[in-house]
Short mmCIF file of C-alpha atoms in Angstrom, two decimals:
data_model
loop_
_atom_site.label_atom_id
_atom_site.label_comp_id
_atom_site.label_asym_id
_atom_site.label_seq_id
_atom_site.Cartn_x
_atom_site.Cartn_y
_atom_site.Cartn_z
CA MET A 26 0.05 -0.12 0.01
CA ILE A 27 1.43 3.40 -1.04
CA ARG A 28 1.23 6.00 1.81
CA PRO A 29 1.32 9.69 1.71
CA LEU A 30 4.58 11.33 2.81
CA PRO A 31 4.40 12.56 6.42
CA SER A 32 3.83 16.50 6.40
CA HIS A 33 7.45 17.17 7.75
CA ARG A 34 8.84 15.19 4.87
CA LEU A 35 6.80 17.15 2.36
CA LEU A 36 8.06 20.51 3.86
CA ASP A 37 11.76 19.08 3.84
CA ARG A 38 11.20 18.54 0.03
CA VAL A 39 10.01 22.00 -0.42
CA PHE A 40 13.00 23.64 1.05
CA ARG A 41 15.50 21.04 -0.34
CA ILE A 42 14.03 21.10 -3.94
CA LEU A 43 12.17 24.18 -4.64
CA PHE A 44 13.81 26.85 -2.69
CA PRO A 45 17.40 26.13 -3.84
CA GLY A 46 16.24 26.33 -7.52
CA VAL A 47 14.55 29.68 -6.84
CA MET A 48 17.61 31.04 -5.26
CA LEU A 49 19.71 29.84 -8.29
CA LEU A 50 17.50 31.72 -10.70
CA LEU A 51 17.65 35.01 -8.39
CA LEU A 52 21.33 34.72 -8.50
CA ASN A 53 21.50 34.58 -12.13
CA GLY A 54 19.07 37.59 -12.58
CA CYS A 55 16.32 35.45 -14.25
CA SER A 56 13.40 37.38 -12.71
CA SER A 57 12.52 39.44 -9.78
CA VAL A 58 12.46 38.24 -6.10
CA SER A 59 8.61 39.06 -5.86
CA TYR A 60 7.83 36.74 -8.86
CA TYR A 61 9.66 33.73 -7.65
CA SER A 62 8.67 34.31 -4.09
CA GLN A 63 5.03 34.04 -5.10
CA LEU A 64 5.68 30.81 -7.02
CA ALA A 65 7.32 29.37 -3.81
CA GLY A 66 4.57 30.39 -1.74
CA GLY A 67 1.72 29.30 -3.95
CA GLN A 68 3.47 25.71 -4.16
CA LEU A 69 3.87 25.57 -0.43
CA GLN A 70 0.19 26.63 0.22
CA LEU A 71 -0.78 23.74 -2.19
CA LEU A 72 1.36 21.15 -0.52
CA ARG A 73 0.18 22.16 3.05
CA ALA A 74 -3.46 21.96 1.73
CA ARG A 75 -3.25 18.15 0.83
CA GLU A 76 -4.83 15.30 2.48
CA PRO A 77 -5.36 11.74 1.42
CA VAL A 78 -8.30 11.27 -0.84
CA ALA A 79 -9.18 7.87 1.02
CA GLU A 80 -9.64 10.00 4.31
CA VAL A 81 -11.90 12.36 2.61
CA ILE A 82 -14.09 9.66 1.06
CA ALA A 83 -14.16 7.78 4.46
CA ASP A 84 -15.27 11.07 6.35
CA PRO A 85 -19.18 11.08 6.77
CA ASN A 86 -18.95 14.85 7.80
CA ARG A 87 -17.59 15.99 4.23
CA ASP A 88 -19.68 16.92 1.47
CA ALA A 89 -21.38 13.74 0.01
CA LYS A 90 -21.00 14.96 -3.76
CA LEU A 91 -17.35 15.46 -3.21
CA ARG A 92 -16.96 12.07 -1.72
CA THR A 93 -18.65 10.49 -4.58
CA ARG A 94 -16.80 12.45 -7.27
CA LEU A 95 -13.37 11.47 -5.39
CA ALA A 96 -14.38 7.97 -5.28
CA HIS A 97 -15.01 7.89 -9.07
CA SER A 98 -11.67 9.70 -9.52
CA GLN A 99 -9.75 7.05 -7.84
CA LYS A 100 -11.21 4.24 -10.16
CA ALA A 101 -9.76 6.32 -13.06
CA ARG A 102 -6.63 6.83 -11.17
CA ALA A 103 -6.00 3.25 -10.96
CA PHE A 104 -6.90 2.68 -14.62
CA ALA A 105 -4.29 5.27 -15.53
CA SER A 106 -1.40 3.17 -14.04
CA GLU A 107 -2.79 -0.21 -14.67
CA GLN A 108 -4.06 0.25 -18.40
CA LEU A 109 -2.41 3.28 -19.69
CA HIS A 110 1.02 2.72 -18.04
CA LEU A 111 1.17 6.20 -16.41
CA PRO A 112 3.19 6.74 -13.25
CA ASN A 113 2.01 4.82 -10.06
CA ASN A 114 2.58 7.10 -7.38
CA GLN A 115 0.69 9.25 -4.80
CA SER A 116 -0.16 11.98 -7.52
CA TYR A 117 -4.02 12.44 -7.61
CA ARG A 118 -4.51 10.21 -4.67
CA LEU A 119 -4.47 13.19 -2.53
CA TYR A 120 -6.96 16.14 -2.36
CA ALA A 121 -6.43 19.75 -1.57
CA ASP A 122 -9.02 22.48 -1.54
CA ILE A 123 -7.26 25.89 -2.13
CA GLY A 124 -10.40 28.02 -2.09
CA ARG A 125 -10.21 29.47 -5.38
CA PRO A 126 -11.53 28.44 -8.97
CA PHE A 127 -8.20 28.21 -10.58
CA VAL A 128 -4.82 27.02 -9.14
CA VAL A 129 -2.88 29.49 -11.35
CA TRP A 130 -3.52 32.09 -14.08
CA ASN A 131 -1.10 31.97 -17.11
CA VAL A 132 -0.30 35.09 -18.87
CA PHE A 133 0.57 34.50 -22.59
CA ALA A 134 2.42 37.23 -24.61
CA THR A 135 3.64 37.90 -28.17
CA GLN A 136 4.88 40.53 -30.30
CA GLU A 137 2.12 42.52 -32.27
CA PHE A 138 3.01 40.85 -35.47
CA SER A 139 4.07 37.49 -34.30
CA LEU A 140 2.76 34.12 -32.97
CA THR A 141 5.86 33.32 -31.33
CA PRO A 142 5.28 33.13 -27.67
CA GLN A 143 7.31 35.08 -25.18
CA ASN A 144 9.14 32.25 -23.41
CA HIS A 145 9.91 32.06 -19.63
CA CYS A 146 12.57 29.56 -18.11
CA PHE A 147 12.19 27.67 -14.80
CA PRO A 148 14.36 25.07 -13.18
CA ILE A 149 11.84 22.29 -13.19
CA ALA A 150 9.78 22.85 -16.37
CA GLY A 151 12.48 24.33 -18.46
CA CYS A 152 11.25 27.26 -20.91
CA VAL A 153 7.55 27.42 -21.25
CA ALA A 154 5.34 29.82 -23.47
CA TYR A 155 3.68 31.52 -20.24
CA ARG A 156 4.15 32.89 -16.88
CA GLY A 157 1.98 31.63 -14.07
CA TYR A 158 0.73 33.36 -11.21
CA TYR A 159 -1.19 32.08 -8.10
CA SER A 160 -3.08 35.40 -7.85
CA GLN A 161 -5.40 36.54 -10.60
CA SER A 162 -4.73 40.28 -9.62
CA ALA A 163 -0.90 39.66 -10.04
CA ALA A 164 -1.58 38.11 -13.50
CA ARG A 165 -3.57 41.04 -14.49
CA GLY A 166 -0.88 43.32 -13.41
CA GLU A 167 1.72 41.45 -15.52
CA ALA A 168 -0.49 41.63 -18.48
CA ALA A 169 -1.11 45.35 -17.94
CA ILE A 170 2.72 45.93 -18.13
CA GLN A 171 3.02 43.76 -21.12
CA ARG A 172 0.35 45.78 -23.08
CA LEU A 173 2.16 48.97 -22.13
CA GLN A 174 5.15 47.55 -23.89
CA GLY A 175 3.08 46.93 -27.02
CA MET A 176 2.68 43.20 -26.66
CA ASP A 177 -0.44 41.18 -27.49
CA VAL A 178 -1.55 39.54 -24.25
CA SER A 179 -3.83 37.08 -22.80
CA ILE A 180 -4.65 35.65 -19.48
CA GLY A 181 -6.15 31.93 -18.82
CA GLY A 182 -7.10 30.19 -15.76
CA VAL A 183 -5.67 26.88 -15.08
CA GLU A 184 -7.46 24.15 -13.01
CA ALA A 185 -4.38 21.92 -12.67
CA TYR A 186 -0.82 21.60 -13.47
CA SER A 187 1.99 18.94 -13.09
CA THR A 188 4.96 19.32 -11.10
CA LEU A 189 6.53 16.44 -13.15
CA GLY A 190 6.82 14.06 -10.35
CA TRP A 191 8.88 16.44 -8.03
CA PHE A 192 5.79 16.46 -5.81
CA ASP A 193 2.83 14.40 -5.22
CA ASP A 194 0.24 16.42 -7.22
CA PRO A 195 -3.34 16.52 -5.77
CA ILE A 196 -6.65 16.56 -7.05
CA LEU A 197 -7.80 20.20 -6.65
CA ASN A 198 -11.15 21.78 -5.87
CA SER A 199 -10.44 23.82 -9.00
CA MET A 200 -11.01 20.40 -11.01
CA MET A 201 -14.22 19.68 -9.33
CA GLY A 202 -16.37 22.02 -11.41
CA TRP A 203 -16.27 19.71 -14.27
CA GLY A 204 -18.07 16.27 -14.90
CA ASP A 205 -16.57 13.04 -13.91
CA GLU A 206 -15.31 12.25 -17.30
CA ARG A 207 -13.57 15.69 -17.59
CA LEU A 208 -11.91 15.18 -14.25
CA THR A 209 -10.61 11.95 -15.71
CA THR A 210 -9.17 13.62 -18.82
CA LEU A 211 -7.37 16.10 -16.52
CA ILE A 212 -5.82 13.31 -14.44
CA PHE A 213 -4.61 11.51 -17.61
CA HIS A 214 -3.22 14.75 -19.08
CA GLU A 215 -1.28 15.50 -15.96
CA LEU A 216 0.22 12.20 -15.48
CA ALA A 217 1.22 12.12 -19.00
CA HIS A 218 3.48 15.09 -18.21
CA GLN A 219 5.06 13.10 -15.30
CA ARG A 220 5.53 10.08 -17.58
CA PHE A 221 7.66 12.02 -20.15
CA TYR A 222 8.68 15.68 -20.50
CA VAL A 223 11.08 17.53 -22.86
CA LYS A 224 12.36 20.89 -21.52
CA ASP A 225 11.87 23.91 -23.56
CA ASP A 226 9.19 22.34 -25.96
CA THR A 227 5.72 23.26 -24.93
CA GLU A 228 3.96 22.13 -28.23
CA PHE A 229 5.60 18.82 -27.98
CA ASN A 230 4.66 18.20 -24.33
CA GLU A 231 1.15 19.51 -24.40
CA SER A 232 0.37 17.84 -27.63
CA PHE A 233 1.65 14.52 -26.21
CA ALA A 234 -0.40 15.07 -22.95
CA THR A 235 -3.40 15.96 -24.85
CA PHE A 236 -3.17 12.73 -26.95
CA VAL A 237 -2.86 10.47 -23.98
CA GLU A 238 -5.82 12.30 -22.51
CA GLN A 239 -7.92 11.86 -25.47
CA GLU A 240 -6.93 8.09 -26.22
CA GLY A 241 -6.91 7.38 -22.51
CA THR A 242 -10.75 8.59 -22.13
CA ARG A 243 -11.64 6.52 -25.24
CA GLN A 244 -10.17 3.57 -23.58
CA TRP A 245 -11.58 4.36 -20.19
CA ARG A 246 -14.97 4.43 -21.65
CA ALA A 247 -14.50 1.16 -23.40
CA PHE A 248 -13.28 -0.37 -20.11
CA ARG A 249 -16.54 0.71 -18.45
CA GLY A 250 -18.61 -0.68 -21.23
CA LEU A 251 -19.80 2.71 -22.63
CA PRO A 252 -20.03 3.55 -26.24
CA PRO A 253 -17.51 5.72 -27.96
CA ASP A 254 -18.29 9.33 -27.18
CA THR A 255 -20.31 10.75 -30.06
CA ASP A 256 -21.43 13.86 -28.23
CA SER A 257 -21.86 16.59 -30.66
CA LYS A 258 -20.01 18.98 -28.32
CA LEU A 259 -16.78 17.05 -29.09
CA LYS A 260 -17.30 17.56 -32.77
CA GLN A 261 -17.96 21.13 -32.28
CA ARG A 262 -14.85 21.53 -30.16
CA ASP A 263 -12.75 19.90 -32.85
CA GLN A 264 -14.36 22.19 -35.53
CA PHE A 265 -13.63 25.31 -33.39
CA ILE A 266 -10.02 24.32 -32.77
CA GLU A 267 -9.60 23.83 -36.43
CA LEU A 268 -11.02 27.35 -37.18
CA VAL A 269 -8.50 28.79 -34.84
CA LEU A 270 -5.49 26.85 -36.19
CA ASN A 271 -6.43 27.90 -39.79
CA THR A 272 -6.53 31.40 -38.59
CA ARG A 273 -3.04 31.14 -36.97
CA SER A 274 -1.79 29.63 -40.35
CA ARG A 275 -3.25 32.69 -42.24
CA LEU A 276 -1.66 35.18 -39.68
CA GLU A 277 1.64 33.36 -40.02
CA LYS A 278 1.80 33.95 -43.72
CA LEU A 279 0.57 37.60 -43.17
CA TYR A 280 3.35 38.36 -40.58
CA ALA A 281 5.98 37.13 -43.07
CA GLN A 282 5.30 39.71 -45.62
CA PRO A 283 7.24 43.04 -45.59
CA LEU A 284 4.28 45.45 -45.01
CA PRO A 285 4.06 48.94 -43.36
CA VAL A 286 2.94 48.68 -39.95
CA GLU A 287 -0.64 50.20 -40.32
CA GLN A 288 -1.27 48.07 -43.27
CA MET A 289 -0.27 45.15 -41.22
CA ARG A 290 -2.63 46.06 -38.55
CA GLU A 291 -5.49 46.51 -40.99
CA ARG A 292 -5.04 42.88 -42.51
CA LYS A 293 -4.52 41.50 -38.99
CA ALA A 294 -7.69 42.86 -37.93
CA ALA A 295 -9.37 41.74 -41.23
CA GLN A 296 -8.00 38.01 -40.46
CA PHE A 297 -9.91 38.21 -37.08
CA GLU A 298 -13.01 39.26 -38.69
CA GLU A 299 -12.84 36.37 -41.37
CA PHE A 300 -12.62 34.10 -38.35
CA ARG A 301 -15.51 35.54 -36.69
CA ARG A 302 -17.45 35.09 -40.01
CA ASP A 303 -16.33 31.57 -40.49
CA TYR A 304 -17.30 30.85 -36.89
CA ARG A 305 -20.92 32.31 -37.40
CA LEU A 306 -21.21 30.33 -40.56
CA ILE A 307 -20.43 27.03 -39.07
CA ARG A 308 -22.41 27.61 -35.97
CA ASP A 309 -25.46 28.58 -37.75
CA SER A 310 -25.41 25.99 -40.40
CA GLN A 311 -23.87 23.07 -38.55
CA TRP A 312 -24.43 23.57 -34.79
CA ALA A 313 -28.25 24.55 -34.80
CA GLY A 314 -27.22 27.91 -33.46
CA ASP A 315 -25.13 26.51 -30.28
CA LYS A 316 -23.58 29.60 -28.89
CA ARG A 317 -21.12 27.97 -26.73
CA TYR A 318 -18.25 29.79 -28.19
CA ASP A 319 -19.83 33.13 -28.69
CA ALA A 320 -18.34 34.90 -25.59
CA TRP A 321 -14.88 33.78 -26.68
CA VAL A 322 -15.50 34.83 -30.18
CA LYS A 323 -16.86 38.15 -29.46
CA ALA A 324 -14.26 39.10 -26.93
CA PRO A 325 -11.22 41.21 -28.46
CA LEU A 326 -8.90 39.02 -30.33
CA ASN A 327 -5.06 38.92 -30.55
CA ASN A 328 -2.23 36.80 -31.17
CA ALA A 329 -1.89 35.69 -27.60
CA ARG A 330 -5.56 34.50 -27.18
CA LEU A 331 -4.79 31.95 -30.19
CA LEU A 332 -1.50 30.58 -28.37
CA PRO A 333 -3.10 27.76 -26.13
CA PHE A 334 -4.71 26.15 -29.18
CA GLY A 335 -1.56 25.82 -31.17
CA LEU A 336 0.35 24.80 -28.02
CA TYR A 337 -2.00 22.01 -26.92
CA ASP A 338 -3.11 20.58 -30.35
CA GLN A 339 -0.51 21.19 -32.97
CA TRP A 340 1.12 17.74 -32.77
CA VAL A 341 -1.84 15.60 -31.62
CA PRO A 342 -2.42 13.98 -35.00
CA ALA A 343 1.45 12.97 -35.00
CA PHE A 344 1.12 11.21 -31.66
CA ALA A 345 -2.31 9.53 -33.01
CA ALA A 346 -0.28 8.27 -35.97
CA LEU A 347 2.67 7.16 -33.85
CA PHE A 348 0.28 5.35 -31.33
CA ARG A 349 -1.29 3.46 -34.42
CA GLN A 350 2.22 2.57 -35.86
CA VAL A 351 3.04 0.71 -32.58
CA GLY A 352 -0.29 -1.19 -32.64
CA GLY A 353 -1.68 0.64 -29.57
CA ASP A 354 0.89 -0.64 -27.42
CA TRP A 355 1.44 1.90 -24.66
CA VAL A 356 4.86 0.94 -23.77
CA ARG A 357 6.12 0.88 -27.26
CA PHE A 358 4.29 4.20 -27.74
CA TYR A 359 6.06 5.87 -24.77
CA ALA A 360 9.54 4.32 -25.92
CA GLU A 361 8.99 6.10 -29.33
CA VAL A 362 7.89 9.45 -27.67
CA GLU A 363 11.19 9.32 -25.67
CA ARG A 364 12.98 8.56 -28.66
CA LEU A 365 11.49 11.68 -30.67
CA GLY A 366 12.00 13.85 -27.54
CA GLY A 367 15.72 13.03 -27.46
CA LEU A 368 16.23 14.31 -31.08
CA PRO A 369 17.49 17.67 -31.85
CA VAL A 370 14.68 20.23 -32.17
CA ALA A 371 14.78 20.53 -35.88
CA GLU A 372 14.82 16.81 -36.29
CA ARG A 373 11.96 16.37 -33.85
CA LYS A 374 9.74 18.73 -35.57
CA ALA A 375 10.47 17.31 -38.85
CA ALA A 376 9.54 13.79 -37.67
CA LEU A 377 6.40 15.21 -36.01
CA LYS A 378 5.52 16.83 -39.43
CA ALA A 379 6.15 13.54 -41.28
CA LEU A 380 3.66 11.67 -38.80
CA THR A 381 1.09 14.23 -39.27
CA GLU A 382 1.19 14.15 -42.77
CA ALA A 383 1.16 10.43 -42.86
CA LYS A 384 -1.89 10.42 -40.73
CA SER A 385 -3.60 12.90 -43.06
CA PHE A 386 -2.94 10.71 -45.99
CA SER A 387 -4.12 7.57 -44.38
CA GLY A 388 -7.35 9.40 -43.29
#
């Protein structure tokens, strides 16, 4: 039986692992003391809030709905390790109520005429395409500073994140607002990050975890005797993502042109209007007027708001093709993913592109 680490050992790990890394960055001048202090404080708060899921489930004084949801989550957690060959540790066998709807708020930023994210580097995760804040107000403050510098900026709340196995990640109250299946997909996704992670390649890491999430959920449904999910909402999601990615592609071609600034701005705005027209057309002709994405589409659009789509979905077809090539064998799949992750960046992207094209050709 796996037992949670005693609280004193958890705190020892915080000071032994997290704080030396923070101090190293501060000594190298990578960022301000205040930013890394809030990172350390936020992670420490999360660690202190954890409690074993089994104890919550067994406590009749706790909310009945919470206990039921957590019981369901533990079945999915066991499936993740036993069937999907994801890490078998204490992650997501603990629960933490942090008293807010999101665990962090990520700030994405790009230049005005670029879809290349402003990267930030950290001792554990390497370089990623966003900067995280445990306070929404702090995230808004950072976004305001970036806007004053002429950047395109977007803020996104995050329900969960992975510490890549450095700590035992808990199920958070911020994950409980979704249905049981969405909670399951989050667990699969975050455990995939623990299974394999390449520093400095957000697109690779997020696409890999998204594929594991999607294929794992399909197998989880089959395991429980449920039919494949043919929910029209999933089809709508995929169509919406395709619209966004097509817009990204058009913008990338636009930004490669040597145009005057004002003309570039006009054409950039025109591309976003074309996206809105395409969205309304597909919404009204194929979705029976379903307006689930209306608020997102009607809000001000910029490069940064498009970033999460490309980061999380760009190489999903490539990983799907790879999974098919190894006959759906998870162990062989992970071995091939590790091989790809070990390639130089240019070779890795070329291999992923070839896999994507092979999947498109085969249908």
